[in-house]
Every structure is written in structure tokens, then in C-alpha cells.
Coordinates of C-alpha atoms in Angstrom, one line a residue:
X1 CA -22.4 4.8 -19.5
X2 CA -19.7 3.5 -17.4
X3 CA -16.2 4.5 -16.7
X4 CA -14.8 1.9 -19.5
X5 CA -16.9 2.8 -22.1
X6 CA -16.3 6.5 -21.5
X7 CA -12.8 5.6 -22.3
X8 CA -13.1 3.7 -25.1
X9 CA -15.2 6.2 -26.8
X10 CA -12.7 8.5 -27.3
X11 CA -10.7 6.5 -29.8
X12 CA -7.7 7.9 -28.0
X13 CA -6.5 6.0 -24.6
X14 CA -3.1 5.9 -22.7
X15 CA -2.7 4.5 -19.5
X16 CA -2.7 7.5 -16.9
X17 CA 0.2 6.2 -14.7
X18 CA 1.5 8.5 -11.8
X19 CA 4.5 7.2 -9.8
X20 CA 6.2 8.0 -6.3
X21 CA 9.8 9.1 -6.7
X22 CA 12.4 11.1 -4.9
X23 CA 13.0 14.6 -6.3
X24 CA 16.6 15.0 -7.1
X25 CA 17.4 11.4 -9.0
X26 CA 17.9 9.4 -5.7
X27 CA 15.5 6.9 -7.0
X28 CA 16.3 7.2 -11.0
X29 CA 17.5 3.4 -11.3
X30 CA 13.9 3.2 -10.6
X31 CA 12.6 5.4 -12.4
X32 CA 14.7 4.2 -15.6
X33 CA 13.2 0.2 -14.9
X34 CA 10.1 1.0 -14.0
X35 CA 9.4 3.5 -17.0
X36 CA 11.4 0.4 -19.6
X37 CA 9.1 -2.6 -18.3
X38 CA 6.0 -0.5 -18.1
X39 CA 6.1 -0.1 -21.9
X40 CA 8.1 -2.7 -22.6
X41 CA 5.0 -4.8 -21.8
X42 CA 2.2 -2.7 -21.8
X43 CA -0.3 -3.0 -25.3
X44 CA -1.1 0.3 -24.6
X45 CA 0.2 3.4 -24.5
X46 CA 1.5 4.4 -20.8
X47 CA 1.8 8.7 -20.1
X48 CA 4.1 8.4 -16.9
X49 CA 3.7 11.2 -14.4
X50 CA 6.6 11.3 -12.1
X51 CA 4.8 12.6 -8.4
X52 CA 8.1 14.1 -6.5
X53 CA 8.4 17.7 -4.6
X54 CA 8.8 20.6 -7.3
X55 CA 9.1 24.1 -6.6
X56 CA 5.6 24.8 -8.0
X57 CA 2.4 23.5 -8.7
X58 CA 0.4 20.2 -7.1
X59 CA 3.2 18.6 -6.2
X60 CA 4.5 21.7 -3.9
X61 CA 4.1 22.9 -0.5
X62 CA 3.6 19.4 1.1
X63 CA 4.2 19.1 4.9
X64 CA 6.1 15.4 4.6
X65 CA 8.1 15.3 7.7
X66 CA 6.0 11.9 8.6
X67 CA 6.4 10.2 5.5
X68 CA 8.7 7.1 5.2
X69 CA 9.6 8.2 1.8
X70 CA 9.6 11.3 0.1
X71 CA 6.7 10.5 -2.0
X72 CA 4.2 8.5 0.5
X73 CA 1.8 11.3 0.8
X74 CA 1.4 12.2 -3.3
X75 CA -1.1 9.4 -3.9
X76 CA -3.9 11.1 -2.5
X77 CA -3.7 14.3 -4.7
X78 CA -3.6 11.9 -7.7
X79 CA -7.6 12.5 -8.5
X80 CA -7.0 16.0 -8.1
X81 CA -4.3 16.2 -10.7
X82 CA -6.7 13.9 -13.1
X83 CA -9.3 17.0 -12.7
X84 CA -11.5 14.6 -11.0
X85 CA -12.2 12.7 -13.9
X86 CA -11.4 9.7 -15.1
X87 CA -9.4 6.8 -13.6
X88 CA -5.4 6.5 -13.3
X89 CA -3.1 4.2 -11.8
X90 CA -0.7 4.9 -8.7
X91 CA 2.6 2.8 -7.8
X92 CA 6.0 3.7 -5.8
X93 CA 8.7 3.7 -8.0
X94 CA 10.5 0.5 -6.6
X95 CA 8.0 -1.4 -9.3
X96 CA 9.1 -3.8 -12.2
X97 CA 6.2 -4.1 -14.1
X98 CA 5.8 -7.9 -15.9
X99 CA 2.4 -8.0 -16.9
X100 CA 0.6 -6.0 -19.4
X101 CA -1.2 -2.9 -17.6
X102 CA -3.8 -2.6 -19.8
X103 CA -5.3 -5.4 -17.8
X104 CA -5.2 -3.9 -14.7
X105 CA -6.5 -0.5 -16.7
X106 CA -9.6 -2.6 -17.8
X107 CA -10.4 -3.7 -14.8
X108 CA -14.1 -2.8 -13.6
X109 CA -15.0 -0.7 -11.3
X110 CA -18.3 -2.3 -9.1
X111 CA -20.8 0.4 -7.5
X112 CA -19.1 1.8 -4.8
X113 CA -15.1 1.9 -4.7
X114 CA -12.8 4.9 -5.3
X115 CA -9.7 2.6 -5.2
X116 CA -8.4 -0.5 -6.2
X117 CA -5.5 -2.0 -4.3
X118 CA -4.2 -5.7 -2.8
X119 CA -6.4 -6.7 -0.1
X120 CA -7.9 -3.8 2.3
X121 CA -5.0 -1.9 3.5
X122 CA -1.9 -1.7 0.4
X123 CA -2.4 1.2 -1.4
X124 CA 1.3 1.3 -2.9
X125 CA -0.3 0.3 -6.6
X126 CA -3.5 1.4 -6.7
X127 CA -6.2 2.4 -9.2
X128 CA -8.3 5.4 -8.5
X129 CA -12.0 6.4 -9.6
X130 CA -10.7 9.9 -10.0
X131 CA -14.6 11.4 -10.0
X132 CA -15.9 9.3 -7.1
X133 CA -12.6 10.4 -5.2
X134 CA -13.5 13.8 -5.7
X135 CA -16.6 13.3 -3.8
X136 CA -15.2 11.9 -0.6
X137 CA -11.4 13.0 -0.3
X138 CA -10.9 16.2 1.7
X139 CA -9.8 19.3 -0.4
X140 CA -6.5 18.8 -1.9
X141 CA -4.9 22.3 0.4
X142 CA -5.6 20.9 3.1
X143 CA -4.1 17.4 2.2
X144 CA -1.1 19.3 1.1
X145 CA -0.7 21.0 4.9
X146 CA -1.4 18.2 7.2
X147 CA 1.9 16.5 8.0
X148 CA 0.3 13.0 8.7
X149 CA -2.9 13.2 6.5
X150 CA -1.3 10.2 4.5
X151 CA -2.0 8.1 7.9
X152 CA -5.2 9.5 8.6
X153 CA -6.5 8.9 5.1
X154 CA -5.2 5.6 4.9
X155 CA -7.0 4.6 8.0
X156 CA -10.0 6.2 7.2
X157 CA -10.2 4.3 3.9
X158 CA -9.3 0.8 6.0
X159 CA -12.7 1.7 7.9
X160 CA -15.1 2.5 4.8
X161 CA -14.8 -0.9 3.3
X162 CA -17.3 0.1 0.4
X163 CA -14.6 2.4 -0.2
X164 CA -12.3 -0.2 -1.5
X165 CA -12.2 -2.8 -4.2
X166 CA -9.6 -5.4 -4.4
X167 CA -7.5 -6.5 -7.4
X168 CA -5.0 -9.7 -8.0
X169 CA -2.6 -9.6 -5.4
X170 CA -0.2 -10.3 -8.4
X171 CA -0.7 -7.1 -9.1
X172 CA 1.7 -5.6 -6.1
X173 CA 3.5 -9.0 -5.2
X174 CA 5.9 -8.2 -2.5
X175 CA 9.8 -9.3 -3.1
X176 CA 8.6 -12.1 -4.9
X177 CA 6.7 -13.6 -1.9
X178 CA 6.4 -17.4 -2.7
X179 CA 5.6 -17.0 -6.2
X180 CA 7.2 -18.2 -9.4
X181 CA 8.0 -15.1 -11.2
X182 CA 6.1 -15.9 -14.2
X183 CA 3.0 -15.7 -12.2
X184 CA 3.9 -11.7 -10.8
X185 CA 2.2 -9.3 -12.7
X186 CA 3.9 -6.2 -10.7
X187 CA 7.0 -7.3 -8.3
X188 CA 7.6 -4.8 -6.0
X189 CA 10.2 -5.1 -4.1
X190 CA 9.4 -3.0 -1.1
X191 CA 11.8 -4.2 1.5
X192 CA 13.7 -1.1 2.0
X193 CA 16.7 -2.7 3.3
X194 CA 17.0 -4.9 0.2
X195 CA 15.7 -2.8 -2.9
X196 CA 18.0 -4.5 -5.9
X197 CA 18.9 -0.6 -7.0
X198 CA 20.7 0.5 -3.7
X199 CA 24.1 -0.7 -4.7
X200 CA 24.4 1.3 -7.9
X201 CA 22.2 4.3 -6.8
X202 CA 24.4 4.8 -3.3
X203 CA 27.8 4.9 -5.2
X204 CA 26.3 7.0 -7.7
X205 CA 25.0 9.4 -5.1
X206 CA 28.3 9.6 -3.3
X207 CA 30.2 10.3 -6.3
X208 CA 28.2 13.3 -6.5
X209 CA 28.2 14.4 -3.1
X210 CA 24.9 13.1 -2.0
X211 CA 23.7 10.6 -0.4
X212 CA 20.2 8.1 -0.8
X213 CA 17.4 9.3 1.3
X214 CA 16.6 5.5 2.4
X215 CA 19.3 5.9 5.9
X216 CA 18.6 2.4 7.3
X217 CA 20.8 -1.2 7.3
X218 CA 21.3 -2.2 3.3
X219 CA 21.6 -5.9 2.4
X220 CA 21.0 -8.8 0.0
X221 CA 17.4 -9.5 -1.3
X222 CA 15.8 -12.7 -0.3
X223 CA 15.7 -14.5 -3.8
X224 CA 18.9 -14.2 -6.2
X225 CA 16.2 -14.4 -8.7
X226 CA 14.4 -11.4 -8.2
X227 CA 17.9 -9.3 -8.1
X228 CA 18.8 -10.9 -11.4
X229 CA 15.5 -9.9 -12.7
X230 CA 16.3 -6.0 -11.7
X231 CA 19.7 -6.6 -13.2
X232 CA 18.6 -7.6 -16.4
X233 CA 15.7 -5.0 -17.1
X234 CA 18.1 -2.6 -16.1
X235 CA 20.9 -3.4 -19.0
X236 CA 17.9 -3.4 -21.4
X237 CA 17.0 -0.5 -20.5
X238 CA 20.6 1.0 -20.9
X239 CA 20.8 -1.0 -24.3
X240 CA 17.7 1.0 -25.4
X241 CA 19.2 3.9 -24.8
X242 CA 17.6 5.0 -21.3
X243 CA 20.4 6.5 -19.2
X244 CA 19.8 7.3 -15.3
X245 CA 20.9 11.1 -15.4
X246 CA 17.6 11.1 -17.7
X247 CA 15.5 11.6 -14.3
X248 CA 17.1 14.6 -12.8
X249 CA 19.4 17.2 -13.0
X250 CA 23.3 17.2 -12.1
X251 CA 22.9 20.9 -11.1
X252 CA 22.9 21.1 -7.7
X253 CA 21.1 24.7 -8.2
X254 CA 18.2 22.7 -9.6
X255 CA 18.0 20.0 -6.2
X256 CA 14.5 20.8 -4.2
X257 CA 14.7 20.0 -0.6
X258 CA 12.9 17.9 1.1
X259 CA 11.6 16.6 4.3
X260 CA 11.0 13.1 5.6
X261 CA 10.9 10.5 8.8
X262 CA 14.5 9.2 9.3
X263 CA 14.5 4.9 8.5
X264 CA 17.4 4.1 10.8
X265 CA 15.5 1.9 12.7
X266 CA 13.6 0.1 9.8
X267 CA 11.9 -3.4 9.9
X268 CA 10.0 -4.5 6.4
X269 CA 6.6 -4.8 6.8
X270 CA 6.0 -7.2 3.7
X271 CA 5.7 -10.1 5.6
X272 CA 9.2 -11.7 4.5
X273 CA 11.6 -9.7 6.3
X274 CA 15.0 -11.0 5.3
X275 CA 16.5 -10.0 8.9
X276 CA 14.4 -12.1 10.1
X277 CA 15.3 -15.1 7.9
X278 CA 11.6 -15.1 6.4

């Protein structure tokens, strides 16, 4: 029996869906779209597991003082937290989602591959064979205590090309690339410099005496229509009822601290770098 028809066996199936977010709310405008256009337009039910450092448990004790963002390394303990069983979805939380996950979910699995992911080398949405994983990934302790195991295990997978299975690059389309947006299935807009959420979530963070973990140059994204796209799922969401203090606490007691490489010197690496004039 394959892994779809174990699924749909049990009368019962949600979308496993883990996501890479900052601990303490620096990336909630995220959070807040991503969460609203995942179910939005999903036809089926999506269970959201938000991967960001806690105190205790999986998502603890994680030497991340190489990671560009505070959630780069969580992706690879994503089988472990699945048991090893099963299959579940992985994306950063600078994701709006327009298509309807439950075809990506559906999507078979050939012979071989742990992971889906655009081409051979973007594993920033991802679907993971969470059984197969087990069986090749290193154990999840010492994931957790090597500060650049996220490097190491990226390249590793780039060599073991039976490893890897690629999906529609629609499926993590980055800043729009040259696409009508009709035809994105998942726009990720994964410039850094130019993430459509900066110029709510940095005044929001200095009003509270923090500031965003993203350090670099901040400026305009490359297509007004892809802002206006963030823009809008964002009042809906707010219309809904969503609010953005619904992804962390205003306590300061309950902030975790956190780790990461500094991104002062940041150049995209999506191929249409807008300081570049791409």
C-alpha cells in the first residue's frame, strides 16, 4: 500500500503543515497571512505547526548561530516530529499560499525520494516522506547540536539526487518571478530586503521596544502587484477576525532568545535581486 492510500484510509486527513517563524512575533504579519490563505484556499483541512525556538521540547536546544533566519535549521527535524511516519509539508513563513494545498499534498511520491522541493537545491517548501527520512537523516540530537548541520544536510541532499523529487516550481515561485499571478501556486517572497510585511512589522516592533531580526537594507518589492497582493490578504485576514498579537506574547517575560548570522550585508539569492535592477 502506498503512502496515499494509507492516508486516505483513515477517513480522517488534514494537511500536516509545519512552518519556519521567528519566536517572539517578529514574523506574525506572516504568520497571520500565511495561516488566512492557507485555509482560505485549501479543500482540506490544514493543522499548522508553527517551528520557532521554545524553551522545551523539539524545537529547543538548537545551536543556530549560522542560520540566516531563526528558523533555517527546523526543517530537518520535521520527520522527527511526524514520528517518522507519514508525509508533511514544510515552508518559511514569508509564504502566501494561492493554490489549493491539497494538490501539492496528493502529490506522489516515486521510489526513492524523501523530499519534494523546486528543482534540486530549494528546500524552503518542501514535502517530506517522513518514514524514508527516518532512514537516512542523522539522529535528530545531533541535528539539534551542530551549528551548521543545516548546510551540511542541504549539500548532502544536493549530492544524492535519488534523494530528491521535484514538484511545479509554482509551487515556491520567488517574488513573482516572471509569472502572472494567477499562474503562482505558492508566492514566496523571499528577498529579504523587500518582504511586503517589513513596513508594518518594524514599526510595530519598535513600538514595543524591539526590533526585527532581518538587520539588512529594507526597500520596495520589484512588482507593485505582489505588494498589493500581501496588502489585501492581510486586511482579510483582519476582517476575519485574525489579529497579529495572535502569534506571540506581549510579555516580555515570555520572549525566548535566540541566536542567528547577522544579514547586514545581504544580496537576494532568488535570482531577481531588486538592487540589482533584475
Amino acid at each position: 500500500m502506498n503512502l496515499k492510500m494509507k492516508e486516505e484510509s483513515t477517513g480522517k486527513q488534514s494537511i500536516k503543515l509545519f512552518v519556519g517563524c521567528a519566536p517572539n512575533g517578529e514574523d506574525a504579519e506572516t504568520q497571520m497571512v500565511l495561516e488566512y490563505t492557507a485555509k482560505k484556499n485549501s479543500s482540506m483541512p490544514v493543522d499548522i505547526t508553527w517551528m520557532k525556538h521554545e524553551p522545551a521540547g523539539i524545537w529547543s536546544g538548537w545551536k543556530s548561530e549560522t542560520w540566516a533566519t531563526p528558523f533555517s535549521g527546523f526543517r530537518w527535524a520535521i520527520p522527527a516530529a511526524c514520528d517518522y511516519k507519514g508525509q508533511a509539508i514544510y515552508m518559511d513563513s514569508d509564504m502566501i499560499i494561492i493554490g489549493d494545498l491539497a494538490e501539492l499534498w496528493n502529490n506522489s511520491w516515486n521510489d526513492s525520494a524523501i523530499i519534494q522541493m523546486k528543482g534540486d537545491w530549494r528546500t524552503c517548501v518542501a514535502k517530506w516522506n517522513c518514514q524514508r527520512a527516518g532512514q537516512v537523516l542523522p539522529n535528530i540530537e545531533m541535528i539539534k547540536s551542530v551549528p551548521n548541520a543545516h548546510q551540511q544536510l542541504f549539500s548532502a541532499i544536493q549530492q544524492r539526487p535519488h534523494l530528491q523529487q521535484s514538484f511545479d516550481r509554482q509551487w515556491n515561485n520567488f517574488d513573482g518571478e516572471n509569472d502572472r499571478l494567477e499562474d503562482i501556486k505558492i508566492l514566496h517572497y523571499t528577498d529579504m530586503a523587500s518582504q511586503m510585511h517589513l513596513k508594518r512589522a518594524i514599526p510595530r516592533l519598535q513600538s514595543e521596544g524591539r526590533s526585527h531580526w532581518y538587520d539588512g537594507e529594507v526597500r520596495e518589492h520589484r512588482r507593485a502587484d505582489v505588494q498589493e497582493l500581501f496588502d489585501r490578504y492581510y486586511q482579510e485576514a483582519l476582517d476575519s477576525g485574525m489579529k497579529v498579537t495572535d502569534y506571540y506574547s506581549l510579555d516580555s517575560k515570555d520572549w525566548i532568545g535566540y541566536t542567528k548570522e547577522s544579514q547586514k550585508d545581504y544580496k537576494a539569492n532568488n535570482g531577481f535581486d531588486g538592487s540589482q535592477g533584475q
